[in-house]
Amino acid sequence: MRILGIESSCDETGIAIYDDEQGLLAHQLYSQVKVHADYGGVVPELASRDHVRKTLPLIDAAFAQAGCGPEDIDGIAYTAGPGLVGALLVGTSIGRSLAYGWNIPAVAVHHMEGHLLAPMLEENVPEFPFIALLVSGGHTMMVKVAGIGQYEVLGESVDDAAGEAFDKTAKLLGLDYPGGPRLAKLAEQGVPKRFIFPRPMTDKPGLDFSFSGLKTAAAITIRNNDDDQQTKADIAHAFQTAVIDTLVIKCKRALKQTGINRLVIAGGVSANVQLRAQLERVMQGMQGQVYYPRTEFCTDNGAMIAYAGMQRLKAGQFASLDMKTKPRWPIDSLEAI
Ligand code: KG4
Ligand code: ZN
């Protein structure tokens, strides 16, 4: 079976073709970074319009890359939520309409389930059950995964997501959008321990996160210090270290609490090399293993949507004919497979 995946929930148009026997056949990605750069963040209306322009040409490019056509496709998966409603509507209406026209089923995919299952596209796949730390621009979640669609949310952010905190702090440091990866790069030049920021909510039990206080601590430090390049790098280093320490403490807690020793990290922030290195170290100490997607599949992409959609296509879980988006969609409300 072969599926076409469409991702359009935020500022990336991602298209992929996935075959359940041959694996990923094509993957096309267009990033809207340039469209939003002048505004310092994503402008939803501009995002929607750009998805309209790019989706069909990218689908054509994916077919050319895979060497197949619509007649070879058994279903279409599109991101139905969570995300920006206008952006979601573009992928939803194109995906739903093509499926109708080609007389094949459509599958509505949950964006965070796409992230969560992205490591399954790699060679070394985690067995169930595992703990998943999902860290993106919109969500921070610790999830116990018993199987596909069997998600128990153990903790989540009560305010900003980890990626959002990275982006906002980067902006305060004068870095261009998208700030997360730029802040991580700047932190490489930072002197450790010149500044020390709090590790929010680690002294209390539980697995929830909070990053807005950390962002405020960084803002105050930026205001009270010179704005030379070294100071900025030192602040970036302190901020990144505090976020990573906090995530690592919570991962250890979740693994201990559940007795599970397999950890998945996914979502944009899982591209962070320091976070990966720290979690590798922790998992070695626990005789466990950490799994993550290749870097290009940490951030938004069509391959993860095609993969997640394939699992639901095979289970016969199709979307109805109406074009429904779910800008807010709890991951633990998904159907089990
Ligand atoms: O998963 P994603 O592409 O989009 C959402 O679903 O939100 O995640 C994007 C987020 C952004 O906040 C971006 O700054 C962050 O991931 N990010 C990073 C890194 N690469 C991307 N944050 C820290 N370090 C990185 N290397
Ligand atoms: Zn995402």
Short mmCIF file of C-alpha atoms and ligand atoms in Angstrom, two decimals:
data_model
loop_
_atom_site.label_atom_id
_atom_site.label_comp_id
_atom_site.label_asym_id
_atom_site.label_seq_id
_atom_site.Cartn_x
_atom_site.Cartn_y
_atom_site.Cartn_z
CA MET A 1 0.00 0.00 0.00
CA ARG A 2 1.12 3.50 -0.81
CA ILE A 3 0.10 6.81 0.74
CA LEU A 4 0.57 10.50 -0.03
CA GLY A 5 1.20 12.65 3.07
CA ILE A 6 0.49 16.39 3.30
CA GLU A 7 1.75 18.57 6.17
CA SER A 8 0.65 22.22 6.35
CA SER A 9 -0.01 22.97 10.04
CA CYS A 10 2.41 25.88 10.44
CA ASP A 11 5.21 27.34 8.33
CA GLU A 12 6.43 24.32 6.37
CA THR A 13 4.75 22.63 3.42
CA GLY A 14 5.78 18.97 3.54
CA ILE A 15 4.77 16.30 1.03
CA ALA A 16 5.83 12.65 1.06
CA ILE A 17 5.00 9.31 -0.52
CA TYR A 18 5.36 6.29 1.75
CA ASP A 19 5.03 2.63 0.81
CA ASP A 20 4.41 0.14 3.63
CA GLU A 21 6.81 -2.38 2.06
CA GLN A 22 9.42 -0.18 0.37
CA GLY A 23 9.45 2.67 2.91
CA LEU A 24 9.79 6.33 2.04
CA LEU A 25 9.73 6.88 -1.74
CA ALA A 26 9.68 10.68 -1.89
CA HIS A 27 9.93 13.62 0.46
CA GLN A 28 9.57 17.30 -0.49
CA LEU A 29 9.79 20.22 1.89
CA TYR A 30 9.33 23.92 1.44
CA SER A 31 10.09 26.18 4.38
CA GLN A 32 8.41 29.58 4.64
CA VAL A 33 11.25 31.09 6.67
CA LYS A 34 11.80 33.92 4.17
CA VAL A 35 8.09 34.78 4.09
CA HIS A 36 7.95 35.38 7.85
CA ALA A 37 11.51 36.58 8.55
CA ASP A 38 10.68 40.31 8.28
CA TYR A 39 7.95 39.90 10.90
CA GLY A 40 10.06 37.97 13.45
CA GLY A 41 7.53 35.12 13.63
CA VAL A 42 4.84 33.24 11.73
CA VAL A 43 2.07 35.42 10.22
CA PRO A 44 -0.88 32.98 9.93
CA GLU A 45 -2.53 34.55 6.87
CA LEU A 46 0.75 34.62 4.94
CA ALA A 47 1.36 31.00 5.95
CA SER A 48 -2.03 29.90 4.55
CA ARG A 49 -1.48 31.72 1.26
CA ASP A 50 1.96 30.21 0.81
CA HIS A 51 0.64 26.68 1.46
CA VAL A 52 -1.93 27.33 -1.31
CA ARG A 53 0.88 28.25 -3.70
CA LYS A 54 3.21 25.39 -2.83
CA THR A 55 1.15 22.27 -2.06
CA LEU A 56 0.20 21.13 -5.60
CA PRO A 57 3.66 21.80 -7.17
CA LEU A 58 5.26 19.85 -4.31
CA ILE A 59 2.85 16.95 -4.84
CA ASP A 60 3.89 16.89 -8.53
CA ALA A 61 7.56 16.96 -7.46
CA ALA A 62 6.98 14.07 -5.03
CA PHE A 63 5.36 11.96 -7.77
CA ALA A 64 8.30 12.71 -10.08
CA GLN A 65 10.77 11.77 -7.32
CA ALA A 66 8.96 8.51 -6.53
CA GLY A 67 8.49 7.65 -10.21
CA CYS A 68 4.78 7.00 -9.76
CA GLY A 69 1.45 8.76 -10.21
CA PRO A 70 -1.99 9.16 -8.56
CA GLU A 71 -3.06 5.74 -9.90
CA ASP A 72 -0.45 4.12 -7.61
CA ILE A 73 -1.74 5.80 -4.44
CA ASP A 74 -4.09 3.99 -2.02
CA GLY A 75 -4.84 6.87 0.34
CA ILE A 76 -4.07 10.46 1.29
CA ALA A 77 -3.02 11.55 4.77
CA TYR A 78 -3.24 15.20 5.75
CA THR A 79 -2.57 17.02 9.01
CA ALA A 80 -5.97 17.91 10.46
CA GLY A 81 -4.61 19.47 13.68
CA PRO A 82 -3.35 20.83 15.99
CA GLY A 83 -1.98 23.96 14.29
CA LEU A 84 -2.97 27.23 12.62
CA VAL A 85 -6.54 26.90 11.40
CA GLY A 86 -6.02 28.57 7.99
CA ALA A 87 -2.85 26.61 7.30
CA LEU A 88 -4.55 23.35 8.31
CA LEU A 89 -7.50 24.14 6.05
CA VAL A 90 -5.25 24.28 3.00
CA GLY A 91 -3.82 20.77 3.51
CA THR A 92 -7.20 19.45 4.60
CA SER A 93 -9.12 20.76 1.59
CA ILE A 94 -6.46 19.75 -0.94
CA GLY A 95 -5.98 16.32 0.65
CA ARG A 96 -9.70 15.68 1.01
CA SER A 97 -10.48 16.89 -2.53
CA LEU A 98 -7.75 14.82 -4.20
CA ALA A 99 -8.90 11.73 -2.31
CA TYR A 100 -12.46 12.36 -3.49
CA GLY A 101 -11.32 12.94 -7.07
CA TRP A 102 -9.07 9.87 -7.12
CA ASN A 103 -11.69 7.79 -5.32
CA ILE A 104 -9.40 6.71 -2.49
CA PRO A 105 -9.71 7.13 1.31
CA ALA A 106 -8.42 10.17 3.17
CA VAL A 107 -6.89 9.98 6.65
CA ALA A 108 -6.88 12.88 9.13
CA VAL A 109 -3.55 12.84 10.98
CA HIS A 110 -2.72 14.37 14.37
CA HIS A 111 0.42 16.48 13.92
CA MET A 112 1.96 15.45 17.26
CA GLU A 113 1.29 11.76 16.55
CA GLY A 114 3.24 12.37 13.34
CA HIS A 115 6.17 13.72 15.39
CA LEU A 116 5.86 10.89 17.91
CA LEU A 117 6.03 8.20 15.22
CA ALA A 118 8.77 9.91 13.14
CA PRO A 119 11.54 7.70 14.68
CA MET A 120 9.75 4.72 13.08
CA LEU A 121 11.08 5.97 9.72
CA GLU A 122 14.62 5.15 10.89
CA GLU A 123 16.39 1.79 10.91
CA ASN A 124 16.50 1.32 14.67
CA VAL A 125 12.86 1.56 15.78
CA PRO A 126 11.69 1.55 19.40
CA GLU A 127 9.49 -1.27 20.66
CA PHE A 128 6.34 -0.48 22.63
CA PRO A 129 5.95 0.60 25.36
CA PHE A 130 8.17 3.67 25.40
CA ILE A 131 8.23 7.17 26.86
CA ALA A 132 8.09 10.02 24.35
CA LEU A 133 9.30 13.52 25.03
CA LEU A 134 7.61 15.70 22.42
CA VAL A 135 9.25 19.09 22.16
CA SER A 136 8.07 21.35 19.36
CA GLY A 137 7.31 25.02 18.82
CA GLY A 138 3.71 24.59 19.98
CA HIS A 139 3.82 21.68 22.44
CA THR A 140 5.92 20.15 25.20
CA MET A 141 4.62 16.79 26.36
CA MET A 142 5.75 13.65 28.15
CA VAL A 143 3.72 10.72 26.84
CA LYS A 144 3.59 7.05 27.80
CA VAL A 145 3.12 5.15 24.55
CA ALA A 146 1.67 1.63 24.87
CA GLY A 147 0.98 1.32 21.13
CA ILE A 148 -0.16 3.43 18.20
CA GLY A 149 -3.02 5.60 19.44
CA GLN A 150 -2.51 4.45 23.03
CA TYR A 151 -1.16 7.63 24.53
CA GLU A 152 -1.17 8.61 28.18
CA VAL A 153 -0.06 12.21 28.72
CA LEU A 154 2.09 12.15 31.86
CA GLY A 155 2.91 15.86 31.78
CA GLU A 156 2.84 18.93 29.58
CA SER A 157 3.76 22.59 29.58
CA VAL A 158 1.50 24.83 31.63
CA ASP A 159 2.64 27.87 29.60
CA ASP A 160 5.19 28.24 26.77
CA ALA A 161 6.39 25.22 24.81
CA ALA A 162 10.15 24.53 24.87
CA GLY A 163 10.58 25.60 21.22
CA GLU A 164 8.52 28.73 21.84
CA ALA A 165 10.78 29.66 24.78
CA PHE A 166 13.84 29.11 22.57
CA ASP A 167 12.32 31.33 19.86
CA LYS A 168 11.26 34.13 22.24
CA THR A 169 14.61 34.20 24.04
CA ALA A 170 16.41 34.19 20.68
CA LYS A 171 14.36 37.22 19.64
CA LEU A 172 15.38 39.04 22.85
CA LEU A 173 19.00 38.24 21.97
CA GLY A 174 18.48 39.94 18.61
CA LEU A 175 18.55 36.69 16.60
CA ASP A 176 16.42 36.30 13.49
CA TYR A 177 13.41 33.99 13.22
CA PRO A 178 13.45 31.01 13.53
CA GLY A 179 15.48 31.57 16.64
CA GLY A 180 15.78 28.10 18.24
CA PRO A 181 18.55 26.71 16.03
CA ARG A 182 20.31 30.12 15.94
CA LEU A 183 20.31 30.33 19.74
CA ALA A 184 21.73 26.79 19.90
CA LYS A 185 24.51 27.85 17.50
CA LEU A 186 25.32 30.97 19.52
CA ALA A 187 25.39 28.91 22.74
CA GLU A 188 28.35 26.92 21.33
CA GLN A 189 30.51 30.04 21.91
CA GLY A 190 29.15 30.63 25.42
CA VAL A 191 31.20 30.39 28.62
CA PRO A 192 29.52 27.85 30.92
CA LYS A 193 28.22 29.04 34.30
CA ARG A 194 28.79 32.78 33.80
CA PHE A 195 25.01 33.01 34.16
CA ILE A 196 22.82 30.46 35.87
CA PHE A 197 19.07 30.26 35.23
CA PRO A 198 16.43 28.32 37.18
CA ARG A 199 15.33 24.77 36.32
CA PRO A 200 11.56 25.40 36.51
CA MET A 201 9.28 22.93 38.31
CA THR A 202 12.03 20.40 39.00
CA ASP A 203 11.87 20.75 42.80
CA LYS A 204 8.18 19.78 42.80
CA PRO A 205 6.91 16.29 42.02
CA GLY A 206 5.14 15.71 38.73
CA LEU A 207 5.94 15.83 35.05
CA ASP A 208 4.50 19.17 33.95
CA PHE A 209 6.75 21.84 32.47
CA SER A 210 6.84 25.63 32.63
CA PHE A 211 9.20 27.71 30.51
CA SER A 212 7.83 31.24 30.69
CA GLY A 213 9.70 32.07 33.96
CA LEU A 214 12.94 30.96 32.38
CA LYS A 215 12.29 33.21 29.42
CA THR A 216 11.66 36.12 31.89
CA ALA A 217 14.91 35.33 33.75
CA ALA A 218 16.74 35.50 30.42
CA ALA A 219 14.97 38.77 29.53
CA ILE A 220 16.05 40.40 32.82
CA THR A 221 19.63 39.19 32.38
CA ILE A 222 19.74 40.52 28.82
CA ARG A 223 18.44 43.92 30.02
CA ASN A 224 20.94 44.15 32.90
CA ASN A 225 24.08 43.26 30.93
CA ASP A 226 26.12 44.66 28.05
CA ASP A 227 24.99 43.51 24.63
CA ASP A 228 28.41 42.41 23.37
CA GLN A 229 28.57 39.15 21.41
CA GLN A 230 30.28 37.16 24.19
CA THR A 231 27.68 38.13 26.78
CA LYS A 232 24.91 37.14 24.39
CA ALA A 233 26.58 33.78 23.79
CA ASP A 234 26.98 33.27 27.56
CA ILE A 235 23.28 34.01 28.10
CA ALA A 236 22.32 31.68 25.23
CA HIS A 237 24.47 28.96 26.81
CA ALA A 238 22.88 29.44 30.25
CA PHE A 239 19.37 29.42 28.77
CA GLN A 240 19.93 26.29 26.66
CA THR A 241 21.55 24.47 29.58
CA ALA A 242 18.61 25.29 31.86
CA VAL A 243 16.03 24.07 29.31
CA ILE A 244 17.97 20.86 28.63
CA ASP A 245 18.58 20.14 32.32
CA THR A 246 14.88 20.58 32.99
CA LEU A 247 13.88 18.26 30.14
CA VAL A 248 16.46 15.66 31.23
CA ILE A 249 15.30 15.70 34.87
CA LYS A 250 11.70 15.17 33.73
CA CYS A 251 12.66 12.34 31.36
CA LYS A 252 14.54 10.53 34.13
CA ARG A 253 11.53 10.97 36.41
CA ALA A 254 9.10 9.61 33.79
CA LEU A 255 11.31 6.59 33.06
CA LYS A 256 11.72 5.82 36.75
CA GLN A 257 8.02 6.25 37.48
CA THR A 258 6.95 3.89 34.69
CA GLY A 259 9.85 1.41 34.83
CA ILE A 260 10.34 1.83 31.07
CA ASN A 261 13.85 2.21 29.62
CA ARG A 262 13.11 3.25 26.04
CA LEU A 263 12.90 6.98 25.34
CA VAL A 264 11.80 8.70 22.14
CA ILE A 265 12.45 12.39 21.57
CA ALA A 266 10.75 14.12 18.69
CA GLY A 267 9.58 17.54 17.51
CA GLY A 268 11.70 20.52 16.43
CA VAL A 269 13.73 20.86 19.65
CA SER A 270 14.83 17.21 19.39
CA ALA A 271 17.18 18.46 16.64
CA ASN A 272 19.19 20.13 19.41
CA VAL A 273 22.53 18.30 19.57
CA GLN A 274 23.17 19.09 23.24
CA LEU A 275 19.77 17.70 24.24
CA ARG A 276 20.47 14.52 22.27
CA ALA A 277 23.94 14.14 23.80
CA GLN A 278 22.64 14.59 27.36
CA LEU A 279 19.82 12.09 26.87
CA GLU A 280 22.19 9.57 25.27
CA ARG A 281 24.34 9.81 28.40
CA VAL A 282 21.38 9.39 30.74
CA MET A 283 20.02 6.40 28.85
CA GLN A 284 23.42 4.69 28.84
CA GLY A 285 23.52 5.06 32.62
CA MET A 286 20.04 3.49 32.84
CA GLN A 287 20.90 0.61 30.46
CA GLY A 288 18.25 1.99 28.17
CA GLN A 289 18.10 3.51 24.73
CA VAL A 290 17.10 6.81 23.23
CA TYR A 291 15.53 7.04 19.78
CA TYR A 292 15.04 10.10 17.61
CA PRO A 293 14.31 10.94 13.99
CA ARG A 294 17.06 12.05 11.58
CA THR A 295 17.51 15.82 11.96
CA GLU A 296 15.39 16.80 8.95
CA PHE A 297 12.44 14.80 10.35
CA CYS A 298 12.65 16.43 13.81
CA THR A 299 11.04 19.60 12.48
CA ASP A 300 7.83 19.56 10.46
CA ASN A 301 7.77 17.34 7.38
CA GLY A 302 5.44 15.30 5.20
CA ALA A 303 7.15 11.94 5.83
CA MET A 304 5.93 11.69 9.43
CA ILE A 305 2.36 12.48 8.32
CA ALA A 306 2.53 9.85 5.56
CA TYR A 307 3.87 7.26 8.06
CA ALA A 308 1.24 8.00 10.74
CA GLY A 309 -1.45 8.10 8.03
CA MET A 310 -0.36 4.69 6.72
CA GLN A 311 -0.91 3.10 10.14
CA ARG A 312 -4.46 4.44 10.26
CA LEU A 313 -5.13 3.64 6.59
CA LYS A 314 -4.19 0.00 7.22
CA ALA A 315 -6.53 0.01 10.24
CA GLY A 316 -9.39 1.39 8.11
CA GLN A 317 -9.63 4.60 10.13
CA PHE A 318 -10.68 7.02 7.39
CA ALA A 319 -11.75 10.67 7.57
CA SER A 320 -15.38 11.49 6.76
CA LEU A 321 -16.21 13.50 3.63
CA ASP A 322 -16.53 16.84 5.41
CA MET A 323 -13.42 19.02 5.62
CA LYS A 324 -12.84 19.31 9.30
CA THR A 325 -9.75 20.75 10.97
CA LYS A 326 -8.99 20.44 14.67
CA PRO A 327 -6.76 23.37 15.71
CA ARG A 328 -6.96 21.99 19.27
CA TRP A 329 -6.92 18.20 19.45
CA PRO A 330 -5.78 16.33 22.60
CA ILE A 331 -3.42 13.51 21.63
CA ASP A 332 -4.93 11.17 24.24
CA SER A 333 -8.30 11.34 22.47
CA LEU A 334 -6.99 9.43 19.44
CA GLU A 335 -8.31 5.99 18.59
CA ALA A 336 -6.08 3.01 19.33
CA ILE A 337 -5.02 0.75 16.47
O1 KG4 B 1 8.12 20.59 15.37
P1 KG4 B 1 8.40 21.92 14.80
O2 KG4 B 1 9.07 22.00 13.44
O3 KG4 B 1 7.10 22.77 14.67
C1 KG4 B 1 6.01 22.66 15.56
O4 KG4 B 1 5.27 21.65 15.48
O5 KG4 B 1 5.89 23.59 16.38
O6 KG4 B 1 9.28 22.71 15.88
C2 KG4 B 1 9.77 23.98 15.64
C3 KG4 B 1 10.48 24.44 16.88
C4 KG4 B 1 10.84 25.92 16.82
O7 KG4 B 1 10.46 26.51 18.04
C5 KG4 B 1 12.35 25.89 16.66
O8 KG4 B 1 13.00 27.03 17.18
C6 KG4 B 1 12.73 24.65 17.44
O9 KG4 B 1 11.71 23.73 17.08
N1 KG4 B 1 14.06 24.13 17.07
C7 KG4 B 1 15.12 24.09 17.91
C8 KG4 B 1 16.20 23.56 17.17
N2 KG4 B 1 15.76 23.30 15.91
C9 KG4 B 1 14.44 23.65 15.86
N3 KG4 B 1 15.24 24.45 19.19
C10 KG4 B 1 16.44 24.27 19.78
N4 KG4 B 1 17.53 23.78 19.14
C11 KG4 B 1 17.46 23.41 17.85
N5 KG4 B 1 18.54 22.92 17.24
ZN ZN B 2 5.63 20.16 14.46
#
